[in-house]
């Protein structure tokens, strides 16, 4: 099939055997790749609840049809498993080069099952797959391991000490890019798998080479012309959002007790650029180049993203940019998710402040944080408890109302009391408190447009649209930043223009139309390359009849299948919620709308999704998505 390598390998660590995992062309057409195809594989692999730390749990790594092509921003790959934080399905996306090299080795994906008795890593080439002894790699940080595993033209995907010690929010690293969320690295560590390397020179066939080439050139031009992907992100990176979020009370501060930080200018994108930036850097095939290169401990390293600036900065009342840079680097070296680490430390600080857990950690005192990263990675002293995450700490010490997680996964740096749609997204995200899987509606509520974040009206429909869009984009293998082209530049360039203010006011009232289109995707059986280039790219690569409607339907199909897996894992509608701090405490005492009105939105959300009142996909909805054979 065009665009695919045509093989998925199944690696059994318990037996040391390697075989093929069969995927039909029909499955490829329905699920494309990435997290959506991974959900299909996980659904088929077990029919009842599976524990994260068990031999039955599997790790699924998937590329996409666009991986290894010249499509812009298409080097993303996905890793999915059952999360040790949530007990639910987790998918984590990564921009390192491993996915590209895996596809060049001749594989669309890997299914890793069992548990090795010895410490091992996996080597994949075009000719062979080998399980090798990793004793000499154990105890080493991610950069050391990658250096030891070979030079150029080899994709590497490894854990650090955090994964070895089964920190529940351990990450897996490719180059300096992280599959950071949900504790995938801990599952690697549990299975005694230090990492995977891949190399090869295989290429995949493209259905329509010339038109694909022309399409990509036009897409790259549009990305470079757009104010967000051509100016804001290249100039300041994701850190460009710090000032906007802070202005709109959307910047998590002091364990989300408020939405703005008085010292934000010391940790914003402008300060990062002026005082620390060495150069820009991007993922493979990326024209945006939003990555920052800075210095930590005397060497050039990856700079912090927005989430890290929030969770390790304002959330802890840490106004020292160099401290945040150092912490970010240490987390990457040890293989630890910066979001969950920062949120867990912030929660511990508030527990200490309230006298619930006397641990010596205080807001604004960040002198111990670098030492604390190591303690978490090695599970030494207080680090052993912090390595468990906010949900389990709250179960022991209390403070559940301000333990800032959803379903066990710590939420991102966006404070949802000033972004209602983001609050709904956190609550309904399949992997827990995730801004991206949750739909990233905050892009309408202040980061791109300026639709009021205090209004709940229409947000359910828009949240669903963006969730399905993000799911589909991930299935195709493209960076989510490429969706910024959906935002008309006139609305961003002239936020105070009377027409723009009017449009922003009326957008919430058109949620019904978005919901109608969601339920009638066949009405969008066309492509608008200048607005949403992704379906056309997939069509030109694979030869499949991908339209805007079928593309979004693929996203919806994946989102529903993930929901089915989670229900099988024990998810209930009562889990689609937020910490009480966000739904009961006003962010501003003089503003009754400054809390998340979740109850108002959640039933609308279920209804538009085609789920019943308990949040279970109905048989009618599953049949509409071609999932009629997929039961709970």
Coordinates of C-alpha atoms in Angstrom, one line a residue:
X1 CA 0.0 0.0 0.0
X2 CA 1.4 3.4 -0.9
X3 CA 2.9 5.4 2.0
X4 CA 3.5 2.3 4.2
X5 CA 6.5 0.1 4.8
X6 CA 4.1 -2.8 5.0
X7 CA 5.4 -4.4 8.2
X8 CA 4.9 -4.3 11.9
X9 CA 7.2 -6.3 14.1
X10 CA 6.1 -8.2 17.2
X11 CA 8.8 -8.5 19.8
X12 CA 8.3 -10.8 22.8
X13 CA 10.8 -9.9 25.5
X14 CA 9.8 -12.9 27.7
X15 CA 10.7 -15.5 25.0
X16 CA 13.2 -13.5 23.1
X17 CA 11.4 -14.1 19.8
X18 CA 10.5 -11.8 17.0
X19 CA 7.6 -12.2 14.5
X20 CA 5.2 -10.2 12.3
X21 CA 2.1 -8.5 13.5
X22 CA -0.5 -8.5 10.8
X23 CA -2.5 -5.4 9.9
X24 CA -4.8 -5.4 6.9
X25 CA -5.1 -2.6 4.3
X26 CA -8.7 -2.1 5.6
X27 CA -7.3 -1.4 9.0
X28 CA -4.8 1.1 7.5
X29 CA -7.6 2.8 5.7
X30 CA -9.7 3.1 8.8
X31 CA -7.0 4.1 11.3
X32 CA -4.1 5.4 9.2
X33 CA -1.3 5.2 11.8
X34 CA 0.0 6.9 14.9
X35 CA -2.1 6.7 18.1
X36 CA -5.3 5.7 16.2
X37 CA -3.7 2.6 14.7
X38 CA -2.0 1.9 18.1
X39 CA -5.5 1.9 19.8
X40 CA -6.7 -0.7 17.3
X41 CA -3.7 -2.9 18.1
X42 CA -4.2 -2.5 21.8
X43 CA -7.9 -3.2 21.6
X44 CA -7.2 -6.4 19.7
X45 CA -4.4 -7.5 22.1
X46 CA -6.5 -7.9 25.2
X47 CA -10.1 -8.1 26.0
X48 CA -10.2 -7.4 29.7
X49 CA -8.5 -5.0 32.2
X50 CA -4.7 -5.0 32.1
X51 CA -2.4 -3.6 34.8
X52 CA 0.3 -1.2 33.6
X53 CA 3.1 -3.1 35.4
X54 CA 2.3 -6.6 34.1
X55 CA 3.7 -8.9 31.4
X56 CA 0.3 -8.7 29.7
X57 CA 0.7 -5.0 29.0
X58 CA 2.2 -4.1 25.6
X59 CA 4.0 -1.2 24.2
X60 CA 2.9 -0.1 20.7
X61 CA 5.1 2.2 18.6
X62 CA 3.6 3.5 15.4
X63 CA 4.7 5.8 12.6
X64 CA 2.3 7.1 9.9
X65 CA 1.9 7.3 6.1
X66 CA 3.7 10.7 6.0
X67 CA 6.7 9.6 8.1
X68 CA 9.9 9.5 6.0
X69 CA 8.2 11.6 3.3
X70 CA 9.0 15.3 2.4
X71 CA 5.7 16.5 3.9
X72 CA 6.4 19.4 6.4
X73 CA 6.6 18.6 10.1
X74 CA 5.9 14.9 9.4
X75 CA 8.6 13.1 11.5
X76 CA 6.3 12.6 14.5
X77 CA 5.8 9.1 15.9
X78 CA 3.7 7.6 18.7
X79 CA 4.1 5.2 21.6
X80 CA 1.0 3.8 23.4
X81 CA 0.5 1.6 26.4
X82 CA -1.5 1.3 29.6
X83 CA -0.4 4.2 31.8
X84 CA 1.0 3.6 35.4
X85 CA -0.3 7.0 36.4
X86 CA -3.9 6.5 35.2
X87 CA -4.4 2.8 34.6
X88 CA -5.9 3.9 31.2
X89 CA -4.7 4.0 27.7
X90 CA -1.9 6.5 27.1
X91 CA -0.4 7.7 23.9
X92 CA 2.6 9.9 23.8
X93 CA 3.9 11.7 20.7
X94 CA 7.6 12.4 20.0
X95 CA 9.4 14.5 17.5
X96 CA 12.8 12.8 17.6
X97 CA 14.3 11.0 14.6
X98 CA 13.5 7.4 15.8
X99 CA 10.2 7.1 13.8
X100 CA 11.9 8.2 10.6
X101 CA 14.7 5.6 11.0
X102 CA 12.2 2.9 12.0
X103 CA 10.3 3.4 8.8
X104 CA 13.6 3.4 6.8
X105 CA 14.4 0.1 8.5
X106 CA 11.2 -1.2 6.8
X107 CA 8.7 -1.1 9.7
X108 CA 5.5 1.0 10.2
X109 CA 5.5 0.0 13.9
X110 CA 6.5 -2.3 16.7
X111 CA 4.4 -4.3 19.2
X112 CA 6.5 -5.1 22.3
X113 CA 5.1 -7.7 24.8
X114 CA 6.2 -9.7 27.7
X115 CA 9.0 -8.8 30.2
X116 CA 12.7 -9.6 29.8
X117 CA 14.5 -11.3 32.7
X118 CA 17.7 -9.5 31.8
X119 CA 18.3 -5.8 31.0
X120 CA 18.1 -5.4 27.3
X121 CA 17.8 -3.1 24.3
X122 CA 16.4 -3.8 20.8
X123 CA 18.3 -3.2 17.6
X124 CA 16.4 -3.0 14.4
X125 CA 17.9 -3.0 10.9
X126 CA 16.5 -3.8 7.5
X127 CA 18.0 -7.3 7.7
X128 CA 17.3 -8.3 11.3
X129 CA 15.8 -7.5 14.7
X130 CA 18.0 -8.4 17.7
X131 CA 17.4 -8.3 21.5
X132 CA 20.8 -7.4 23.0
X133 CA 22.2 -7.2 26.5
X134 CA 22.0 -3.7 28.1
X135 CA 23.8 -4.2 31.4
X136 CA 26.5 -1.7 30.3
X137 CA 23.8 0.9 29.6
X138 CA 21.9 0.6 32.9
X139 CA 22.4 3.5 35.3
X140 CA 23.2 5.9 32.5
X141 CA 21.4 9.0 31.4
X142 CA 19.6 9.4 28.1
X143 CA 22.4 11.4 26.3
X144 CA 25.1 8.9 27.5
X145 CA 23.0 5.9 26.3
X146 CA 22.4 7.5 22.9
X147 CA 26.1 8.3 22.5
X148 CA 27.0 4.7 23.3
X149 CA 24.5 3.2 20.9
X150 CA 26.0 4.6 17.7
X151 CA 26.5 7.7 15.6
X152 CA 24.6 9.3 12.7
X153 CA 21.8 7.7 10.7
X154 CA 20.6 5.7 13.7
X155 CA 17.3 6.4 15.4
X156 CA 17.3 6.0 19.2
X157 CA 14.5 5.8 21.7
X158 CA 15.7 5.3 25.3
X159 CA 14.9 5.7 29.0
X160 CA 17.0 7.3 31.7
X161 CA 17.4 6.5 35.3
X162 CA 13.9 7.6 36.0
X163 CA 12.5 4.8 33.8
X164 CA 14.8 2.3 35.3
X165 CA 13.5 3.1 38.7
X166 CA 9.9 3.1 37.5
X167 CA 9.1 6.7 38.2
X168 CA 5.4 6.7 37.3
X169 CA 5.9 9.7 35.0
X170 CA 9.1 8.6 33.4
X171 CA 9.6 9.6 29.7
X172 CA 11.3 8.0 26.7
X173 CA 13.8 10.2 24.8
X174 CA 14.8 10.3 21.1
X175 CA 17.7 12.8 20.7
X176 CA 16.4 15.5 23.0
X177 CA 12.8 15.1 22.2
X178 CA 10.5 13.3 24.7
X179 CA 7.6 11.0 24.6
X180 CA 6.9 12.6 27.9
X181 CA 3.4 12.0 29.2
X182 CA 1.7 9.2 31.0
X183 CA 4.7 7.2 32.2
X184 CA 5.6 5.2 29.1
X185 CA 9.2 5.2 30.3
X186 CA 8.2 3.4 33.5
X187 CA 6.6 0.6 31.4
X188 CA 9.9 0.4 29.5
X189 CA 11.7 0.1 32.8
X190 CA 9.3 -2.5 34.2
X191 CA 10.0 -4.6 31.1
X192 CA 13.8 -4.2 31.6
X193 CA 13.9 -2.5 28.2
X194 CA 16.5 0.3 28.1
X195 CA 15.7 1.4 24.6
X196 CA 15.4 0.7 20.9
X197 CA 17.6 1.7 18.0
X198 CA 16.7 1.5 14.3
X199 CA 18.5 2.1 11.0
X200 CA 18.0 1.4 7.3
X201 CA 17.7 3.0 3.9
X202 CA 14.3 1.7 2.8
X203 CA 11.9 4.1 1.2
X204 CA 8.2 4.0 0.6
X205 CA 6.3 4.5 -2.6
X206 CA 4.2 7.7 -3.1
X207 CA 0.9 7.5 -5.0
X208 CA 1.3 10.9 -6.8
X209 CA 4.8 12.1 -6.5
X210 CA 4.7 15.3 -8.6
X211 CA 1.5 16.6 -7.1
X212 CA 2.7 15.7 -3.6
X213 CA 5.9 17.6 -4.2
X214 CA 3.9 20.7 -5.4
X215 CA 1.5 20.4 -2.5
X216 CA 4.3 20.3 0.0
X217 CA 6.0 23.4 -1.5
X218 CA 2.7 25.3 -1.2
X219 CA 2.2 24.0 2.3
X220 CA 5.7 25.1 3.4
X221 CA 5.1 28.6 1.9
X222 CA 1.8 28.9 3.8
X223 CA 3.4 27.9 7.1
X224 CA 6.2 30.4 6.6
X225 CA 3.7 33.2 5.8
X226 CA 1.4 32.6 8.7
X227 CA 1.9 34.9 11.7
X228 CA 2.0 31.9 14.2
X229 CA 4.1 29.4 12.3
X230 CA 6.2 31.8 10.3
X231 CA 6.9 34.5 12.9
X232 CA 5.8 33.8 16.4
X233 CA 7.0 30.3 16.9
X234 CA 10.3 30.7 15.0
X235 CA 11.1 33.9 16.9
X236 CA 10.1 32.9 20.4
X237 CA 9.1 29.2 20.3
X238 CA 6.2 28.0 22.5
X239 CA 7.5 30.3 25.2
X240 CA 5.9 33.1 23.1
X241 CA 2.6 32.1 24.7
X242 CA 3.7 32.9 28.3
X243 CA 2.9 36.6 28.2
X244 CA -0.5 36.1 26.4
X245 CA -1.6 33.4 28.9
X246 CA -0.5 35.5 31.8
X247 CA -2.4 38.6 30.6
X248 CA -5.6 36.5 30.2
X249 CA -5.2 34.8 33.6
X250 CA -4.5 31.4 31.9
X251 CA -1.0 30.8 33.3
X252 CA -0.9 28.2 36.1
X253 CA 0.6 29.9 39.2
X254 CA 1.3 28.6 42.7
X255 CA -0.3 25.1 42.1
X256 CA -3.1 26.7 40.1
X257 CA -4.3 28.8 42.9
X258 CA -4.3 31.7 40.5
X259 CA -3.9 32.4 36.8
X260 CA -1.2 35.1 36.6
X261 CA 2.4 35.5 37.8
X262 CA 3.8 38.9 38.8
X263 CA 7.3 37.9 37.6
X264 CA 6.2 36.4 34.3
X265 CA 8.5 38.7 32.3
X266 CA 11.5 37.0 33.8
X267 CA 10.4 33.6 32.4
X268 CA 8.7 34.6 29.1
X269 CA 9.7 34.0 25.5
X270 CA 11.2 37.4 25.2
X271 CA 13.6 36.9 28.1
X272 CA 14.5 33.4 26.9
X273 CA 15.4 34.8 23.4
X274 CA 17.2 37.9 24.7
X275 CA 19.3 36.4 27.4
X276 CA 19.7 32.7 26.7
X277 CA 18.9 31.7 23.0
X278 CA 21.9 30.4 21.0
X279 CA 20.0 29.3 17.9
X280 CA 16.7 27.7 16.7
X281 CA 16.2 24.0 16.1
X282 CA 13.5 21.9 14.6
X283 CA 12.4 18.3 14.2
X284 CA 13.2 16.5 10.9
X285 CA 11.4 18.1 7.9
X286 CA 10.2 21.0 10.0
X287 CA 10.2 24.5 8.4
X288 CA 8.9 26.1 11.6
X289 CA 12.0 25.6 13.8
X290 CA 10.2 26.3 17.1
X291 CA 12.9 24.6 19.3
X292 CA 15.3 26.6 21.4
X293 CA 19.0 25.8 21.9
X294 CA 20.3 27.3 25.2
X295 CA 23.1 26.5 27.7
X296 CA 22.9 24.4 30.8
X297 CA 26.0 23.3 32.8
X298 CA 28.3 24.8 30.1
X299 CA 26.9 22.9 27.1
X300 CA 24.3 23.5 24.4
X301 CA 21.0 21.8 25.2
X302 CA 17.3 21.9 24.3
X303 CA 15.5 24.9 25.8
X304 CA 12.3 24.7 27.9
X305 CA 8.9 24.7 26.2
X306 CA 5.9 26.7 27.5
X307 CA 4.6 23.9 29.7
X308 CA 7.9 23.6 31.4
X309 CA 8.2 27.4 31.9
X310 CA 4.8 27.2 33.6
X311 CA 5.1 24.0 35.7
X312 CA 8.7 24.6 36.8
X313 CA 8.4 28.4 36.8
X314 CA 5.2 30.2 37.8
X315 CA 3.6 27.1 39.3
X316 CA 6.5 26.9 41.9
X317 CA 7.0 30.7 42.0
X318 CA 10.4 30.2 40.4
X319 CA 11.4 33.3 38.5
X320 CA 14.9 32.1 37.6
X321 CA 15.1 31.3 33.9
X322 CA 18.5 29.6 34.2
X323 CA 17.1 27.4 37.0
X324 CA 14.2 26.4 34.7
X325 CA 16.7 25.7 31.8
X326 CA 18.8 23.5 34.1
X327 CA 15.8 21.6 35.5
X328 CA 14.4 21.0 32.0
X329 CA 17.8 19.5 31.0
X330 CA 18.0 17.3 34.0
X331 CA 14.5 16.0 33.5
X332 CA 15.5 15.1 29.9
X333 CA 18.7 13.5 31.1
X334 CA 17.0 11.4 33.8
X335 CA 14.0 10.8 31.5
X336 CA 11.2 12.5 33.5
X337 CA 8.1 14.4 32.4
X338 CA 8.6 18.1 33.3
X339 CA 4.8 18.6 33.5
X340 CA 4.1 15.9 36.0
X341 CA 7.3 16.6 38.0
X342 CA 6.5 20.3 38.3
X343 CA 2.9 19.7 39.2
X344 CA 3.8 17.1 41.8
X345 CA 6.4 19.4 43.4
X346 CA 3.9 22.3 43.4
X347 CA 1.3 20.0 45.1
X348 CA 3.9 18.9 47.7
X349 CA 4.7 22.6 48.4
X350 CA 1.1 23.4 49.1
X351 CA 0.7 20.3 51.3
X352 CA 3.6 21.6 53.3
X353 CA 2.2 25.1 53.4
X354 CA -1.1 23.7 54.7
X355 CA 0.5 21.4 57.3
X356 CA -0.7 18.2 55.6
X357 CA 2.7 16.9 54.8
X358 CA 5.8 18.4 56.4
X359 CA 8.3 18.0 53.7
X360 CA 10.4 21.2 53.7
X361 CA 9.4 22.3 50.2
X362 CA 8.2 25.9 49.9
X363 CA 7.0 28.1 47.1
X364 CA 9.7 30.4 45.8
X365 CA 12.6 28.5 47.4
X366 CA 14.0 26.7 44.4
X367 CA 17.5 26.0 45.7
X368 CA 16.7 22.3 46.2
X369 CA 15.0 21.6 42.9
X370 CA 17.9 20.4 40.9
X371 CA 18.8 18.0 43.7
X372 CA 15.1 17.0 43.9
X373 CA 15.1 15.9 40.2
X374 CA 17.8 13.4 40.9
X375 CA 16.1 12.1 44.1
X376 CA 12.9 11.5 42.1
X377 CA 14.8 9.7 39.4
X378 CA 16.6 7.5 41.9
X379 CA 13.6 7.3 44.3
X380 CA 15.8 8.5 47.1
X381 CA 14.2 9.9 50.3
X382 CA 11.4 12.3 49.5
X383 CA 11.9 11.5 45.8
X384 CA 10.4 8.1 46.4
X385 CA 7.0 9.6 47.2
X386 CA 7.2 12.4 44.6
X387 CA 7.9 9.7 42.0
X388 CA 4.3 8.4 42.5
X389 CA 2.6 11.6 41.2
X390 CA -0.2 13.8 42.7
X391 CA -3.0 11.3 42.7
X392 CA -1.2 8.8 45.0
X393 CA 0.3 11.5 47.2
X394 CA -3.2 12.9 47.7
X395 CA -4.5 9.4 48.7
X396 CA -1.8 9.3 51.4
X397 CA -1.7 12.9 52.7
X398 CA -5.0 14.5 51.6
X399 CA -5.5 17.6 49.5
X400 CA -7.3 15.9 46.7
X401 CA -9.2 19.1 45.9
X402 CA -6.0 20.8 44.8
X403 CA -4.1 17.7 43.4
X404 CA -4.0 19.0 39.9
X405 CA -4.6 15.9 37.9
X406 CA -7.4 14.4 35.8
X407 CA -7.7 10.6 35.9
X408 CA -4.2 10.6 37.5
X409 CA -2.4 12.6 34.8
X410 CA -1.3 16.0 35.9
X411 CA -2.8 18.9 33.8
X412 CA -0.8 21.2 31.6
X413 CA 0.1 24.9 32.3
X414 CA -3.2 26.3 31.0
X415 CA -5.4 27.5 33.9
X416 CA -8.9 26.5 32.8
X417 CA -10.9 28.8 35.0
X418 CA -10.2 31.5 32.4
X419 CA -10.6 29.0 29.5
X420 CA -13.8 27.0 29.9
X421 CA -13.2 24.9 26.7
X422 CA -9.8 23.9 28.0
X423 CA -11.4 22.7 31.2
X424 CA -13.8 20.5 29.3
X425 CA -10.9 19.2 27.3
X426 CA -8.9 18.3 30.3
X427 CA -11.9 16.5 31.8
X428 CA -12.7 14.4 28.7
X429 CA -9.2 13.8 27.3
X430 CA -8.7 10.0 26.9
X431 CA -5.3 10.1 28.4
X432 CA -6.1 12.3 31.4
X433 CA -5.2 16.0 32.0
X434 CA -3.8 16.7 28.6
X435 CA -4.1 19.9 26.7
X436 CA -3.4 18.4 23.3
X437 CA -5.5 15.2 23.5
X438 CA -8.1 17.4 25.2
X439 CA -8.5 19.4 22.0
X440 CA -6.4 22.5 22.8
X441 CA -9.5 24.8 22.7
X442 CA -7.5 27.4 24.5
X443 CA -6.2 28.3 21.1
X444 CA -9.6 30.0 20.6
X445 CA -9.8 31.3 24.1
X446 CA -6.8 33.6 24.0
X447 CA -3.7 32.1 22.3
X448 CA -4.9 32.6 18.7
X449 CA -8.3 34.2 18.7
X450 CA -10.0 35.9 21.7
X451 CA -13.2 34.1 22.2
X452 CA -14.1 34.7 25.9
X453 CA -12.7 32.0 28.1
X454 CA -15.4 32.7 30.7
X455 CA -18.3 31.6 28.4
X456 CA -19.3 27.9 28.4
X457 CA -21.8 28.2 25.5
X458 CA -20.8 26.2 22.4
X459 CA -17.6 25.0 23.9
X460 CA -18.7 21.3 23.9
X461 CA -19.0 21.2 20.1
X462 CA -15.8 23.1 19.5
X463 CA -13.9 20.9 22.0
X464 CA -15.1 17.8 20.1
X465 CA -14.1 19.2 16.7
X466 CA -10.6 20.0 17.9
X467 CA -10.2 16.7 19.7
X468 CA -11.1 14.8 16.6
X469 CA -8.9 17.1 14.5
X470 CA -5.9 16.5 16.8
X471 CA -6.5 12.8 16.8
X472 CA -6.6 12.7 13.0
X473 CA -3.5 14.9 12.6
X474 CA -1.6 12.6 15.0
X475 CA -2.8 9.5 13.0
X476 CA -1.4 11.2 9.9
X477 CA 1.9 11.8 11.7
X478 CA 2.1 15.6 11.4
X479 CA 3.0 18.1 14.1
X480 CA -0.1 19.6 15.7
X481 CA 1.3 23.1 15.1
X482 CA 0.4 22.7 11.5
X483 CA -3.2 23.1 12.4
X484 CA -2.6 26.8 13.2
X485 CA -3.3 27.5 9.6
X486 CA -6.9 27.1 10.4
X487 CA -6.8 30.4 12.3
X488 CA -7.4 33.4 9.9
X489 CA -4.5 35.8 10.3
X490 CA -6.8 38.8 10.2
X491 CA -8.3 37.7 13.5
X492 CA -4.9 37.5 15.1
X493 CA -3.2 40.5 13.5
X494 CA -6.0 42.9 14.5
X495 CA -7.5 41.6 17.8
X496 CA -9.2 45.0 18.6
X497 CA -10.7 45.6 15.2
X498 CA -14.5 45.9 15.5
X499 CA -15.2 43.1 13.0
X500 CA -12.8 40.8 14.9
X501 CA -14.4 41.6 18.2
X502 CA -17.8 40.9 16.7
X503 CA -16.7 37.5 15.3
X504 CA -15.1 36.5 18.6
X505 CA -18.4 37.3 20.3
X506 CA -20.6 35.3 18.0
X507 CA -18.4 32.2 17.6
X508 CA -19.8 30.5 20.8
X509 CA -23.3 30.8 19.3
X510 CA -22.3 28.7 16.3
X511 CA -21.4 25.6 18.3
X512 CA -24.7 24.0 17.0
X513 CA -23.3 24.2 13.5
X514 CA -20.0 22.6 14.4
X515 CA -22.0 19.9 16.2
X516 CA -24.2 19.4 13.1
X517 CA -21.1 19.0 10.8
X518 CA -19.6 16.6 13.3
X519 CA -22.6 14.4 13.0
X520 CA -22.8 14.7 9.2
X521 CA -19.1 14.5 8.1
X522 CA -20.2 13.4 4.6
X523 CA -21.1 17.0 4.0
X524 CA -17.4 17.8 4.0
X525 CA -16.4 15.3 1.2
X526 CA -14.0 17.7 -0.3
X527 CA -10.5 19.2 0.4
X528 CA -9.5 22.8 1.0
X529 CA -5.7 22.6 0.7
X530 CA -5.2 26.2 1.8
X531 CA -7.1 25.7 5.0
X532 CA -6.4 22.1 6.1
X533 CA -3.7 20.6 3.9
X534 CA -3.4 17.3 5.8
X535 CA -6.2 15.3 4.1
X536 CA -4.8 16.2 0.6
X537 CA -1.3 15.1 1.7
X538 CA -2.5 11.7 2.9
X539 CA -4.5 11.3 -0.4
X540 CA -1.5 12.1 -2.5
X541 CA 0.8 9.8 -0.5
X542 CA -1.5 6.8 -0.1
X543 CA -4.0 7.0 -2.9
X544 CA -6.8 6.7 -0.4
X545 CA -9.9 9.0 -0.9
X546 CA -9.2 11.2 2.1
X547 CA -11.3 14.3 2.4
X548 CA -11.8 16.8 5.3
X549 CA -14.9 14.8 6.3
X550 CA -13.3 11.4 6.2
X551 CA -10.1 12.8 7.9
X552 CA -12.2 14.1 10.8
X553 CA -14.1 10.9 10.9
X554 CA -10.8 9.0 11.3
X555 CA -10.1 11.2 14.3
X556 CA -13.6 10.5 15.8
X557 CA -13.2 6.8 15.2
X558 CA -9.9 6.8 17.1
X559 CA -11.2 8.9 19.9
X560 CA -14.2 6.5 20.4
X561 CA -12.0 3.4 20.3
X562 CA -9.7 4.9 22.9
X563 CA -12.8 5.6 25.0
X564 CA -13.9 1.9 24.7
X565 CA -10.5 0.7 25.8
X566 CA -10.6 3.1 28.8
X567 CA -14.1 1.9 29.8
X568 CA -12.8 -1.6 29.7
X569 CA -10.0 -0.5 32.0
X570 CA -12.5 0.7 34.5
X571 CA -13.2 4.3 33.4
X572 CA -16.6 5.8 34.6
X573 CA -18.3 9.0 33.7
X574 CA -17.5 10.3 37.2
X575 CA -13.9 10.3 36.1
X576 CA -14.6 13.0 33.5
X577 CA -14.1 15.7 36.0
X578 CA -11.6 18.3 37.3
X579 CA -10.0 19.0 40.7
X580 CA -12.5 20.9 42.9
X581 CA -10.2 23.9 42.9
X582 CA -11.1 24.5 39.3
X583 CA -14.9 23.9 39.6
X584 CA -15.7 25.3 43.0
X585 CA -13.1 28.0 43.8
X586 CA -13.4 31.3 42.0
X587 CA -10.2 32.4 40.3
X588 CA -11.3 36.0 41.0
X589 CA -13.5 36.7 44.0
X590 CA -15.4 39.5 42.1
X591 CA -16.1 37.3 39.0
X592 CA -18.7 34.5 39.4
X593 CA -17.8 33.2 36.0
X594 CA -14.2 32.5 37.0
X595 CA -14.6 28.8 37.6
X596 CA -15.1 25.9 35.2
X597 CA -18.8 25.2 34.5
X598 CA -18.2 21.6 33.8
X599 CA -21.7 20.3 34.6
X600 CA -23.1 22.7 32.1
X601 CA -20.8 21.4 29.3
X602 CA -20.4 17.7 30.0
X603 CA -23.9 16.5 29.0
X604 CA -23.8 18.6 25.9
X605 CA -20.5 16.9 25.1
X606 CA -21.8 13.4 25.6
X607 CA -24.8 14.2 23.4
X608 CA -22.9 15.6 20.5
X609 CA -20.4 12.7 20.8
X610 CA -23.2 10.2 20.5
X611 CA -22.5 8.7 23.9
X612 CA -25.1 7.9 26.5
X613 CA -25.5 9.7 29.8
X614 CA -22.8 7.6 31.4
X615 CA -20.3 8.6 28.7
X616 CA -20.5 5.2 26.9
X617 CA -20.4 5.3 23.0
X618 CA -23.8 4.1 21.8
X619 CA -24.1 1.2 19.3
X620 CA -25.6 3.6 16.8
X621 CA -22.5 5.8 17.0
X622 CA -20.1 2.9 16.8
X623 CA -21.9 1.6 13.7
X624 CA -21.7 5.0 12.1
X625 CA -17.9 4.9 12.6
X626 CA -17.5 1.4 11.3
X627 CA -16.8 0.1 14.8
X628 CA -19.9 -2.0 15.2
X629 CA -17.8 -5.1 16.1
X630 CA -15.9 -3.3 18.9
X631 CA -17.6 -4.1 22.2
X632 CA -16.6 -3.1 25.7

